[in-house]
PDB file of C-alpha atoms in Angstrom:
ATOM      1  CA  MET A   1     -11.037-196.478 184.010  1.00  0.00           C
ATOM      2  CA  ASN A   2      -8.652-196.321 181.065  1.00  0.00           C
ATOM      3  CA  SER A   3      -5.556-198.197 182.219  1.00  0.00           C
ATOM      4  CA  PHE A   4      -3.221-195.916 180.258  1.00  0.00           C
ATOM      5  CA  LEU A   5      -4.637-192.865 182.011  1.00  0.00           C
ATOM      6  CA  ALA A   6      -4.272-194.661 185.336  1.00  0.00           C
ATOM      7  CA  LEU A   7      -0.631-195.270 184.433  1.00  0.00           C
ATOM      8  CA  ARG A   8      -0.195-191.574 183.644  1.00  0.00           C
ATOM      9  CA  ASP A   9      -1.781-190.643 186.981  1.00  0.00           C
ATOM     10  CA  GLN A  10       0.680-192.934 188.738  1.00  0.00           C
ATOM     11  CA  ASP A  11       3.585-191.208 186.977  1.00  0.00           C
ATOM     12  CA  LEU A  12       2.211-187.813 187.996  1.00  0.00           C
ATOM     13  CA  ALA A  13       1.752-188.984 191.571  1.00  0.00           C
ATOM     14  CA  ALA A  14       5.357-190.195 191.637  1.00  0.00           C
ATOM     15  CA  PHE A  15       6.552-186.734 190.673  1.00  0.00           C
ATOM     16  CA  THR A  16       5.884-184.970 193.944  1.00  0.00           C
ATOM     17  CA  GLY A  17       7.659-183.779 197.058  1.00  0.00           C
ATOM     18  CA  GLU A  18      11.428-183.830 197.067  1.00  0.00           C
ATOM     19  CA  ARG A  19      11.747-185.025 193.495  1.00  0.00           C
ATOM     20  CA  ARG A  20       9.675-182.108 192.197  1.00  0.00           C
ATOM     21  CA  THR A  21      11.370-179.537 194.447  1.00  0.00           C
ATOM     22  CA  GLY A  22      14.847-180.906 193.747  1.00  0.00           C
ATOM     23  CA  ILE A  23      14.468-180.577 189.996  1.00  0.00           C
ATOM     24  CA  ARG A  24      13.041-177.062 190.373  1.00  0.00           C
ATOM     25  CA  LYS A  25      16.050-176.011 192.444  1.00  0.00           C
ATOM     26  CA  ARG A  26      18.440-177.492 189.887  1.00  0.00           C
ATOM     27  CA  VAL A  27      16.688-175.606 187.079  1.00  0.00           C
ATOM     28  CA  GLU A  28      16.772-172.357 189.073  1.00  0.00           C
ATOM     29  CA  ARG A  29      20.496-172.826 189.723  1.00  0.00           C
ATOM     30  CA  GLU A  30      21.195-173.385 186.033  1.00  0.00           C
ATOM     31  CA  LEU A  31      19.157-170.331 185.082  1.00  0.00           C
ATOM     32  CA  ARG A  32      21.000-168.168 187.612  1.00  0.00           C
ATOM     33  CA  THR A  33      24.349-169.403 186.274  1.00  0.00           C
ATOM     34  CA  ALA A  34      23.294-168.666 182.695  1.00  0.00           C
ATOM     35  CA  GLU A  35      22.111-165.199 183.718  1.00  0.00           C
ATOM     36  CA  PHE A  36      25.396-164.502 185.522  1.00  0.00           C
ATOM     37  CA  ILE A  37      27.481-165.587 182.536  1.00  0.00           C
ATOM     38  CA  ALA A  38      25.307-163.526 180.190  1.00  0.00           C
ATOM     39  CA  SER A  39      25.707-160.392 182.315  1.00  0.00           C
ATOM     40  CA  ILE A  40      29.503-160.884 182.502  1.00  0.00           C
ATOM     41  CA  VAL A  41      29.679-161.202 178.729  1.00  0.00           C
ATOM     42  CA  GLU A  42      27.424-158.176 178.301  1.00  0.00           C
ATOM     43  CA  LEU A  43      29.553-156.067 180.653  1.00  0.00           C
ATOM     44  CA  PHE A  44      33.043-157.052 179.637  1.00  0.00           C
ATOM     45  CA  GLY A  45      32.609-158.487 176.137  1.00  0.00           C
ATOM     46  CA  PRO A  46      32.945-155.213 174.216  1.00  0.00           C
ATOM     47  CA  VAL A  47      35.916-154.099 176.337  1.00  0.00           C
ATOM     48  CA  MET A  48      37.688-157.429 175.843  1.00  0.00           C
ATOM     49  CA  ALA A  49      37.039-157.336 172.093  1.00  0.00           C
ATOM     50  CA  ASP A  50      38.396-153.789 171.936  1.00  0.00           C
ATOM     51  CA  THR A  51      41.486-154.751 173.919  1.00  0.00           C
ATOM     52  CA  VAL A  52      42.207-157.695 171.627  1.00  0.00           C
ATOM     53  CA  SER A  53      41.659-155.455 168.594  1.00  0.00           C
ATOM     54  CA  VAL A  54      44.118-152.816 169.868  1.00  0.00           C
ATOM     55  CA  LEU A  55      46.690-155.431 170.934  1.00  0.00           C
ATOM     56  CA  SER A  56      46.639-156.940 167.475  1.00  0.00           C
ATOM     57  CA  GLY A  57      47.406-153.575 165.903  1.00  0.00           C
ATOM     58  CA  GLY A  58      43.955-152.244 165.131  1.00  0.00           C
ATOM     59  CA  HIS A  59      42.223-149.097 166.231  1.00  0.00           C
ATOM     60  CA  SER A  60      40.024-148.768 169.238  1.00  0.00           C
ATOM     61  CA  MET A  61      36.357-149.209 168.451  1.00  0.00           C
ATOM     62  CA  GLN A  62      35.341-146.672 171.024  1.00  0.00           C
ATOM     63  CA  ALA A  63      34.645-143.262 169.528  1.00  0.00           C
ATOM     64  CA  GLU A  64      36.918-140.487 170.732  1.00  0.00           C
ATOM     65  CA  GLU A  65      34.955-138.036 172.725  1.00  0.00           C
ATOM     66  CA  SER A  66      35.378-134.401 171.718  1.00  0.00           C
ATOM     67  CA  TYR A  67      34.769-131.582 174.097  1.00  0.00           C
ATOM     68  CA  ARG A  68      33.862-128.098 173.128  1.00  0.00           C
ATOM     69  CA  THR A  69      36.443-125.500 174.079  1.00  0.00           C
ATOM     70  CA  PHE A  70      35.622-122.640 176.373  1.00  0.00           C
ATOM     71  CA  SER A  71      35.727-120.046 173.569  1.00  0.00           C
ATOM     72  CA  GLU A  72      33.418-122.078 171.304  1.00  0.00           C
ATOM     73  CA  SER A  73      30.835-122.412 173.999  1.00  0.00           C
ATOM     74  CA  GLU A  74      30.932-118.661 174.546  1.00  0.00           C
ATOM     75  CA  ASP A  75      30.176-118.027 170.893  1.00  0.00           C
ATOM     76  CA  ASP A  76      26.682-119.447 171.217  1.00  0.00           C
ATOM     77  CA  ASP A  77      24.394-116.581 170.492  1.00  0.00           C
ATOM     78  CA  PRO A  78      20.699-117.158 171.042  1.00  0.00           C
ATOM     79  CA  PHE A  79      19.780-114.203 168.743  1.00  0.00           C
ATOM     80  CA  GLY A  80      21.764-115.403 165.774  1.00  0.00           C
ATOM     81  CA  GLU A  81      24.071-112.421 165.741  1.00  0.00           C
ATOM     82  CA  PRO A  82      27.648-112.944 164.697  1.00  0.00           C
ATOM     83  CA  PRO A  83      30.174-112.891 167.505  1.00  0.00           C
ATOM     84  CA  ALA A  84      31.684-109.595 168.378  1.00  0.00           C
ATOM     85  CA  ARG A  85      34.837-108.898 166.375  1.00  0.00           C
ATOM     86  CA  PRO A  86      38.049-107.994 168.143  1.00  0.00           C
ATOM     87  CA  PRO A  87      38.929-104.293 168.090  1.00  0.00           C
ATOM     88  CA  GLN A  88      40.855-103.182 164.970  1.00  0.00           C
ATOM     89  CA  GLU A  89      43.054-100.713 166.790  1.00  0.00           C
ATOM     90  CA  ILE A  90      45.055-101.407 169.773  1.00  0.00           C
ATOM     91  CA  VAL A  91      44.521 -98.661 172.341  1.00  0.00           C
ATOM     92  CA  ARG A  92      47.717 -97.932 174.062  1.00  0.00           C
TER      93      ARG A  92
ATOM     94  CA  MET B   1       0.287-156.648 178.420  1.00  0.00           C
ATOM     95  CA  PRO B   2      -3.453-157.433 178.450  1.00  0.00           C
ATOM     96  CA  SER B   3      -5.665-155.618 180.889  1.00  0.00           C
ATOM     97  CA  GLY B   4      -6.190-157.319 184.226  1.00  0.00           C
ATOM     98  CA  ALA B   5      -2.712-158.856 184.311  1.00  0.00           C
ATOM     99  CA  PRO B   6      -0.654-157.314 187.067  1.00  0.00           C
ATOM    100  CA  SER B   7       2.473-155.688 185.735  1.00  0.00           C
ATOM    101  CA  TYR B   8       4.621-156.639 188.720  1.00  0.00           C
ATOM    102  CA  GLY B   9       4.303-160.403 188.548  1.00  0.00           C
ATOM    103  CA  CYS B  10       2.031-163.359 187.997  1.00  0.00           C
ATOM    104  CA  ASP B  11      -0.758-165.236 189.677  1.00  0.00           C
ATOM    105  CA  THR B  12      -2.215-168.681 189.161  1.00  0.00           C
ATOM    106  CA  THR B  13      -5.365-167.416 187.451  1.00  0.00           C
ATOM    107  CA  MET B  14      -3.428-166.001 184.519  1.00  0.00           C
ATOM    108  CA  GLU B  15      -3.232-167.631 181.091  1.00  0.00           C
ATOM    109  CA  ASP B  16       0.061-169.189 180.014  1.00  0.00           C
ATOM    110  CA  MET B  17       0.825-166.476 177.471  1.00  0.00           C
ATOM    111  CA  ASP B  18       0.283-163.697 180.020  1.00  0.00           C
ATOM    112  CA  ILE B  19       2.631-165.415 182.444  1.00  0.00           C
ATOM    113  CA  VAL B  20       5.223-165.824 179.691  1.00  0.00           C
ATOM    114  CA  ARG B  21       4.980-162.092 178.898  1.00  0.00           C
ATOM    115  CA  ALA B  22       5.277-161.174 182.564  1.00  0.00           C
ATOM    116  CA  TYR B  23       8.291-163.476 182.984  1.00  0.00           C
ATOM    117  CA  ARG B  24       9.977-161.918 179.978  1.00  0.00           C
ATOM    118  CA  ALA B  25       9.358-158.434 181.342  1.00  0.00           C
ATOM    119  CA  HIS B  26      10.278-158.948 184.992  1.00  0.00           C
ATOM    120  CA  GLN B  27      12.002-162.349 185.326  1.00  0.00           C
ATOM    121  CA  HIS B  28       9.838-162.775 188.399  1.00  0.00           C
ATOM    122  CA  ALA B  29      10.369-165.997 190.394  1.00  0.00           C
ATOM    123  CA  THR B  30       6.615-166.401 190.859  1.00  0.00           C
ATOM    124  CA  CYS B  31       6.106-166.660 187.099  1.00  0.00           C
ATOM    125  CA  PHE B  32       8.732-169.394 186.933  1.00  0.00           C
ATOM    126  CA  GLN B  33       7.116-171.215 189.847  1.00  0.00           C
ATOM    127  CA  ILE B  34       3.619-171.122 188.316  1.00  0.00           C
ATOM    128  CA  LEU B  35       4.728-172.393 184.910  1.00  0.00           C
ATOM    129  CA  TYR B  36       6.863-175.075 186.528  1.00  0.00           C
ATOM    130  CA  ASP B  37       3.987-176.233 188.735  1.00  0.00           C
ATOM    131  CA  ARG B  38       1.636-176.349 185.746  1.00  0.00           C
ATOM    132  CA  TYR B  39       3.830-178.416 183.470  1.00  0.00           C
ATOM    133  CA  ALA B  40       6.517-180.228 185.456  1.00  0.00           C
ATOM    134  CA  GLY B  41       4.416-183.326 186.162  1.00  0.00           C
ATOM    135  CA  LYS B  42       3.245-183.632 182.574  1.00  0.00           C
ATOM    136  CA  VAL B  43       6.753-183.150 181.202  1.00  0.00           C
ATOM    137  CA  TYR B  44       8.088-185.777 183.621  1.00  0.00           C
ATOM    138  CA  SER B  45       5.318-188.207 182.632  1.00  0.00           C
ATOM    139  CA  LYS B  46       6.093-187.760 178.936  1.00  0.00           C
ATOM    140  CA  ALA B  47       9.801-188.144 179.576  1.00  0.00           C
ATOM    141  CA  MET B  48       9.001-191.393 181.405  1.00  0.00           C
ATOM    142  CA  THR B  49       7.045-192.561 178.353  1.00  0.00           C
ATOM    143  CA  MET B  50      10.097-192.194 176.172  1.00  0.00           C
ATOM    144  CA  LEU B  51      13.024-192.859 178.476  1.00  0.00           C
ATOM    145  CA  HIS B  52      11.393-195.368 180.859  1.00  0.00           C
ATOM    146  CA  LYS B  53      13.876-194.821 183.705  1.00  0.00           C
ATOM    147  CA  PRO B  54      12.946-192.376 186.512  1.00  0.00           C
ATOM    148  CA  SER B  55      16.511-191.041 186.835  1.00  0.00           C
ATOM    149  CA  GLU B  56      16.738-190.343 183.087  1.00  0.00           C
ATOM    150  CA  ALA B  57      13.273-188.763 183.116  1.00  0.00           C
ATOM    151  CA  GLU B  58      14.332-186.482 185.994  1.00  0.00           C
ATOM    152  CA  ASP B  59      17.467-185.340 184.166  1.00  0.00           C
ATOM    153  CA  ALA B  60      15.436-184.784 181.010  1.00  0.00           C
ATOM    154  CA  THR B  61      12.825-182.750 182.930  1.00  0.00           C
ATOM    155  CA  GLN B  62      15.576-180.523 184.316  1.00  0.00           C
ATOM    156  CA  GLU B  63      17.139-180.009 180.881  1.00  0.00           C
ATOM    157  CA  ILE B  64      13.752-179.353 179.293  1.00  0.00           C
ATOM    158  CA  PHE B  65      12.794-176.663 181.803  1.00  0.00           C
ATOM    159  CA  THR B  66      16.184-174.991 181.571  1.00  0.00           C
ATOM    160  CA  LYS B  67      15.815-174.949 177.794  1.00  0.00           C
ATOM    161  CA  ILE B  68      12.248-173.642 178.017  1.00  0.00           C
ATOM    162  CA  PHE B  69      13.138-170.715 180.267  1.00  0.00           C
ATOM    163  CA  LEU B  70      16.297-169.836 178.352  1.00  0.00           C
ATOM    164  CA  SER B  71      14.406-169.724 175.066  1.00  0.00           C
ATOM    165  CA  LEU B  72      11.173-168.116 176.260  1.00  0.00           C
ATOM    166  CA  GLY B  73      12.108-165.063 174.195  1.00  0.00           C
ATOM    167  CA  GLN B  74      11.695-167.132 171.024  1.00  0.00           C
ATOM    168  CA  PHE B  75       8.151-168.182 171.897  1.00  0.00           C
ATOM    169  CA  GLU B  76       5.884-165.898 169.903  1.00  0.00           C
ATOM    170  CA  GLY B  77       2.585-167.552 170.749  1.00  0.00           C
ATOM    171  CA  GLU B  78       1.675-168.905 167.296  1.00  0.00           C
ATOM    172  CA  ALA B  79       1.066-172.318 168.877  1.00  0.00           C
ATOM    173  CA  LYS B  80      -0.248-173.016 172.356  1.00  0.00           C
ATOM    174  CA  PHE B  81       2.382-172.826 175.067  1.00  0.00           C
ATOM    175  CA  SER B  82       1.650-176.434 176.072  1.00  0.00           C
ATOM    176  CA  THR B  83       2.216-177.609 172.475  1.00  0.00           C
ATOM    177  CA  TRP B  84       5.538-175.759 172.399  1.00  0.00           C
ATOM    178  CA  ILE B  85       6.595-177.392 175.675  1.00  0.00           C
ATOM    179  CA  TYR B  86       5.643-180.866 174.483  1.00  0.00           C
ATOM    180  CA  SER B  87       7.512-180.468 171.220  1.00  0.00           C
ATOM    181  CA  ILE B  88      10.624-179.461 173.180  1.00  0.00           C
ATOM    182  CA  THR B  89      10.068-182.460 175.463  1.00  0.00           C
ATOM    183  CA  TYR B  90       9.766-184.988 172.656  1.00  0.00           C
ATOM    184  CA  ASN B  91      12.626-183.537 170.636  1.00  0.00           C
ATOM    185  CA  LEU B  92      14.967-183.549 173.618  1.00  0.00           C
ATOM    186  CA  CYS B  93      13.981-187.115 174.547  1.00  0.00           C
ATOM    187  CA  ILE B  94      14.448-188.268 170.951  1.00  0.00           C
ATOM    188  CA  ASP B  95      17.891-186.627 170.929  1.00  0.00           C
ATOM    189  CA  LYS B  96      18.749-188.534 174.095  1.00  0.00           C
ATOM    190  CA  ILE B  97      17.526-191.807 172.562  1.00  0.00           C
ATOM    191  CA  ARG B  98      19.456-191.093 169.354  1.00  0.00           C
ATOM    192  CA  LYS B  99      22.625-190.620 171.350  1.00  0.00           C
ATOM    193  CA  SER B 100      22.128-193.946 173.068  1.00  0.00           C
ATOM    194  CA  LYS B 101      22.369-197.360 171.495  1.00  0.00           C
ATOM    195  CA  ARG B 102      18.578-197.669 171.467  1.00  0.00           C
ATOM    196  CA  SER B 103      18.156-195.387 168.478  1.00  0.00           C
ATOM    197  CA  ARG B 104      18.331-198.081 165.818  1.00  0.00           C
ATOM    198  CA  GLU B 105      15.428-199.927 167.345  1.00  0.00           C
ATOM    199  CA  LEU B 106      13.211-196.886 167.883  1.00  0.00           C
ATOM    200  CA  PHE B 107      13.636-195.460 164.395  1.00  0.00           C
ATOM    201  CA  ALA B 108      13.579-198.732 162.494  1.00  0.00           C
ATOM    202  CA  THR B 109      10.732-199.205 160.039  1.00  0.00           C
ATOM    203  CA  GLU B 110      10.378-202.908 160.837  1.00  0.00           C
ATOM    204  CA  MET B 111       9.955-203.824 157.228  1.00  0.00           C
ATOM    205  CA  GLU B 112      11.094-207.348 157.940  1.00  0.00           C
ATOM    206  CA  ASN B 113       7.724-208.144 159.519  1.00  0.00           C
ATOM    207  CA  PRO B 114       5.084-208.950 156.934  1.00  0.00           C
ATOM    208  CA  PRO B 115       1.783-207.059 157.286  1.00  0.00           C
ATOM    209  CA  ASP B 116      -0.782-208.860 159.356  1.00  0.00           C
ATOM    210  CA  THR B 117      -4.103-209.805 157.940  1.00  0.00           C
ATOM    211  CA  ALA B 118      -5.786-210.388 161.279  1.00  0.00           C
ATOM    212  CA  GLU B 119      -8.546-208.100 162.473  1.00  0.00           C
ATOM    213  CA  GLU B 120      -7.372-205.039 164.362  1.00  0.00           C
ATOM    214  CA  VAL B 121      -7.384-205.255 168.146  1.00  0.00           C
ATOM    215  CA  PRO B 122      -9.842-202.653 169.499  1.00  0.00           C
ATOM    216  CA  ASP B 123      -8.382-199.935 171.738  1.00  0.00           C
ATOM    217  CA  GLU B 124     -10.759-200.967 174.518  1.00  0.00           C
ATOM    218  CA  ALA B 125      -9.025-204.327 174.777  1.00  0.00           C
ATOM    219  CA  LEU B 126      -5.876-202.554 175.980  1.00  0.00           C
ATOM    220  CA  MET B 127      -7.559-199.790 177.928  1.00  0.00           C
ATOM    221  CA  SER B 128      -9.667-202.172 179.975  1.00  0.00           C
ATOM    222  CA  MET B 129      -6.662-204.057 181.338  1.00  0.00           C
ATOM    223  CA  GLN B 130      -5.770-203.660 185.000  1.00  0.00           C
ATOM    224  CA  VAL B 131      -2.824-201.319 185.577  1.00  0.00           C
ATOM    225  CA  ASN B 132      -0.613-204.132 186.883  1.00  0.00           C
ATOM    226  CA  GLU B 133      -1.522-206.233 183.833  1.00  0.00           C
ATOM    227  CA  LEU B 134      -0.710-203.339 181.540  1.00  0.00           C
ATOM    228  CA  ARG B 135       2.626-202.865 183.297  1.00  0.00           C
ATOM    229  CA  TYR B 136       3.432-206.533 182.752  1.00  0.00           C
ATOM    230  CA  VAL B 137       2.490-206.337 179.059  1.00  0.00           C
ATOM    231  CA  LEU B 138       4.558-203.162 178.566  1.00  0.00           C
ATOM    232  CA  GLY B 139       7.469-204.883 180.240  1.00  0.00           C
ATOM    233  CA  GLN B 140       7.328-207.664 177.650  1.00  0.00           C
ATOM    234  CA  LEU B 141       7.358-205.302 174.670  1.00  0.00           C
ATOM    235  CA  THR B 142      10.517-203.898 173.136  1.00  0.00           C
ATOM    236  CA  GLU B 143      11.486-200.338 173.999  1.00  0.00           C
ATOM    237  CA  ALA B 144      10.348-199.011 170.628  1.00  0.00           C
ATOM    238  CA  GLU B 145       7.003-200.785 170.865  1.00  0.00           C
ATOM    239  CA  ARG B 146       6.436-199.556 174.413  1.00  0.00           C
ATOM    240  CA  THR B 147       7.286-195.975 173.485  1.00  0.00           C
ATOM    241  CA  LEU B 148       4.918-195.912 170.519  1.00  0.00           C
ATOM    242  CA  LEU B 149       2.056-197.448 172.471  1.00  0.00           C
ATOM    243  CA  LEU B 150       2.479-195.033 175.385  1.00  0.00           C
ATOM    244  CA  MET B 151       2.809-191.995 173.135  1.00  0.00           C
ATOM    245  CA  LYS B 152      -0.475-192.874 171.465  1.00  0.00           C
ATOM    246  CA  TYR B 153      -2.581-194.013 174.418  1.00  0.00           C
ATOM    247  CA  LYS B 154      -1.002-192.503 177.524  1.00  0.00           C
ATOM    248  CA  ASP B 155       0.053-189.108 176.184  1.00  0.00           C
ATOM    249  CA  GLY B 156      -2.604-188.877 173.464  1.00  0.00           C
ATOM    250  CA  VAL B 157      -0.147-187.826 170.765  1.00  0.00           C
ATOM    251  CA  LYS B 158      -1.754-187.820 167.318  1.00  0.00           C
ATOM    252  CA  ILE B 159      -0.524-190.267 164.657  1.00  0.00           C
ATOM    253  CA  ARG B 160       0.641-187.403 162.455  1.00  0.00           C
ATOM    254  CA  ALA B 161       2.699-185.892 165.276  1.00  0.00           C
ATOM    255  CA  ILE B 162       4.251-189.291 166.079  1.00  0.00           C
ATOM    256  CA  ALA B 163       5.122-189.738 162.409  1.00  0.00           C
ATOM    257  CA  GLU B 164       6.777-186.313 162.318  1.00  0.00           C
ATOM    258  CA  LEU B 165       8.696-186.969 165.518  1.00  0.00           C
ATOM    259  CA  LEU B 166       9.986-190.340 164.352  1.00  0.00           C
ATOM    260  CA  GLY B 167      10.554-189.290 160.744  1.00  0.00           C
ATOM    261  CA  LYS B 168       8.155-191.855 159.318  1.00  0.00           C
ATOM    262  CA  ASN B 169       4.967-191.621 157.317  1.00  0.00           C
ATOM    263  CA  GLU B 170       1.565-191.939 158.972  1.00  0.00           C
ATOM    264  CA  SER B 171       0.646-195.285 157.416  1.00  0.00           C
ATOM    265  CA  ALA B 172       3.902-196.815 158.676  1.00  0.00           C
ATOM    266  CA  VAL B 173       3.105-195.619 162.205  1.00  0.00           C
ATOM    267  CA  LYS B 174      -0.471-196.946 161.978  1.00  0.00           C
ATOM    268  CA  MET B 175       0.767-200.328 160.774  1.00  0.00           C
ATOM    269  CA  GLN B 176       3.354-200.473 163.525  1.00  0.00           C
ATOM    270  CA  LEU B 177       0.742-199.580 166.158  1.00  0.00           C
ATOM    271  CA  LYS B 178      -1.597-202.263 164.814  1.00  0.00           C
ATOM    272  CA  ARG B 179       1.110-204.904 165.198  1.00  0.00           C
ATOM    273  CA  ILE B 180       2.060-203.708 168.657  1.00  0.00           C
ATOM    274  CA  LYS B 181      -1.566-203.869 169.831  1.00  0.00           C
ATOM    275  CA  GLU B 182      -1.850-207.427 168.501  1.00  0.00           C
ATOM    276  CA  LYS B 183       1.338-208.402 170.277  1.00  0.00           C
ATOM    277  CA  ALA B 184       0.225-206.729 173.509  1.00  0.00           C
ATOM    278  CA  LYS B 185      -3.110-208.517 173.384  1.00  0.00           C
ATOM    279  CA  ARG B 186      -1.384-211.840 172.735  1.00  0.00           C
ATOM    280  CA  ILE B 187       0.957-211.345 175.689  1.00  0.00           C
ATOM    281  CA  HIS B 188      -1.951-210.361 177.911  1.00  0.00           C
ATOM    282  CA  ASP B 189      -4.154-213.287 176.929  1.00  0.00           C
ATOM    283  CA  LYS B 190      -1.318-215.748 177.370  1.00  0.00           C
ATOM    284  CA  GLN B 191      -0.527-214.507 180.867  1.00  0.00           C
ATOM    285  CA  PHE B 192      -3.882-213.502 182.309  1.00  0.00           C
ATOM    286  CA  THR B 193      -6.649-215.291 180.448  1.00  0.00           C
ATOM    287  CA  SER B 194      -7.086-218.737 181.892  1.00  0.00           C
ATOM    288  CA  VAL B 195      -7.834-221.426 179.336  1.00  0.00           C
ATOM    289  CA  ALA B 196     -10.176-224.161 180.482  1.00  0.00           C
TER     290      ALA B 196
END
């Protein structure tokens, strides 16, 4: 048998049991930590950046939400007719 | 995702690329486990080739797998997944060697040695040694010589790839390998071949 391949097989055989499992656990731990940090940054990054921006005198990056008023929403006419005009004369 | 691949996870019959896609989609622990089981031993063996110490090879294996799984999104599948893993392995090990004091030796061109005119030692002369004999011979070589020899014959890395990894040209690598084989054969014959 090729002695170099035998050497490789010995290396592979040495990488079993606790050594193999231990490294896998360490990798999993590092991946979980990276995932946790990434999710923290994803959640709070924009808010933190906005806070810093406002504290340093800038404007908030978040768009101001506008709500339709009650009267505007009532004006929606599905038939395209103009809204009813108020009466010209005041009936006393 | 290709047909036949379960959308919820991975199984051992799946191709590497399908497992990578499934891992990207679901981050399923099974996908991680399968890829780790497939490549951990090979990565460790290659790290041993370059770093020589089991503890350093273990640390390198851990770093390599962390790097692989964190950058799986960048793997587009142009090359084979195994090729991608091995390039990460060699690059990380070379970085580690560069950071250590051994770098000068590994990346030297050894121009001070004049080219040999002797006939090239056939590969079989090295491959037919007993494993314990080979270990002895490797122990007598310098770190750079040992690494080159193992990359070529143990890991089967092509001359062109070795040249790229070490930043040398192919003929320089071939010449270096020729000298190392001669030296290895000399060491072996001196120690194990009895002279009447």
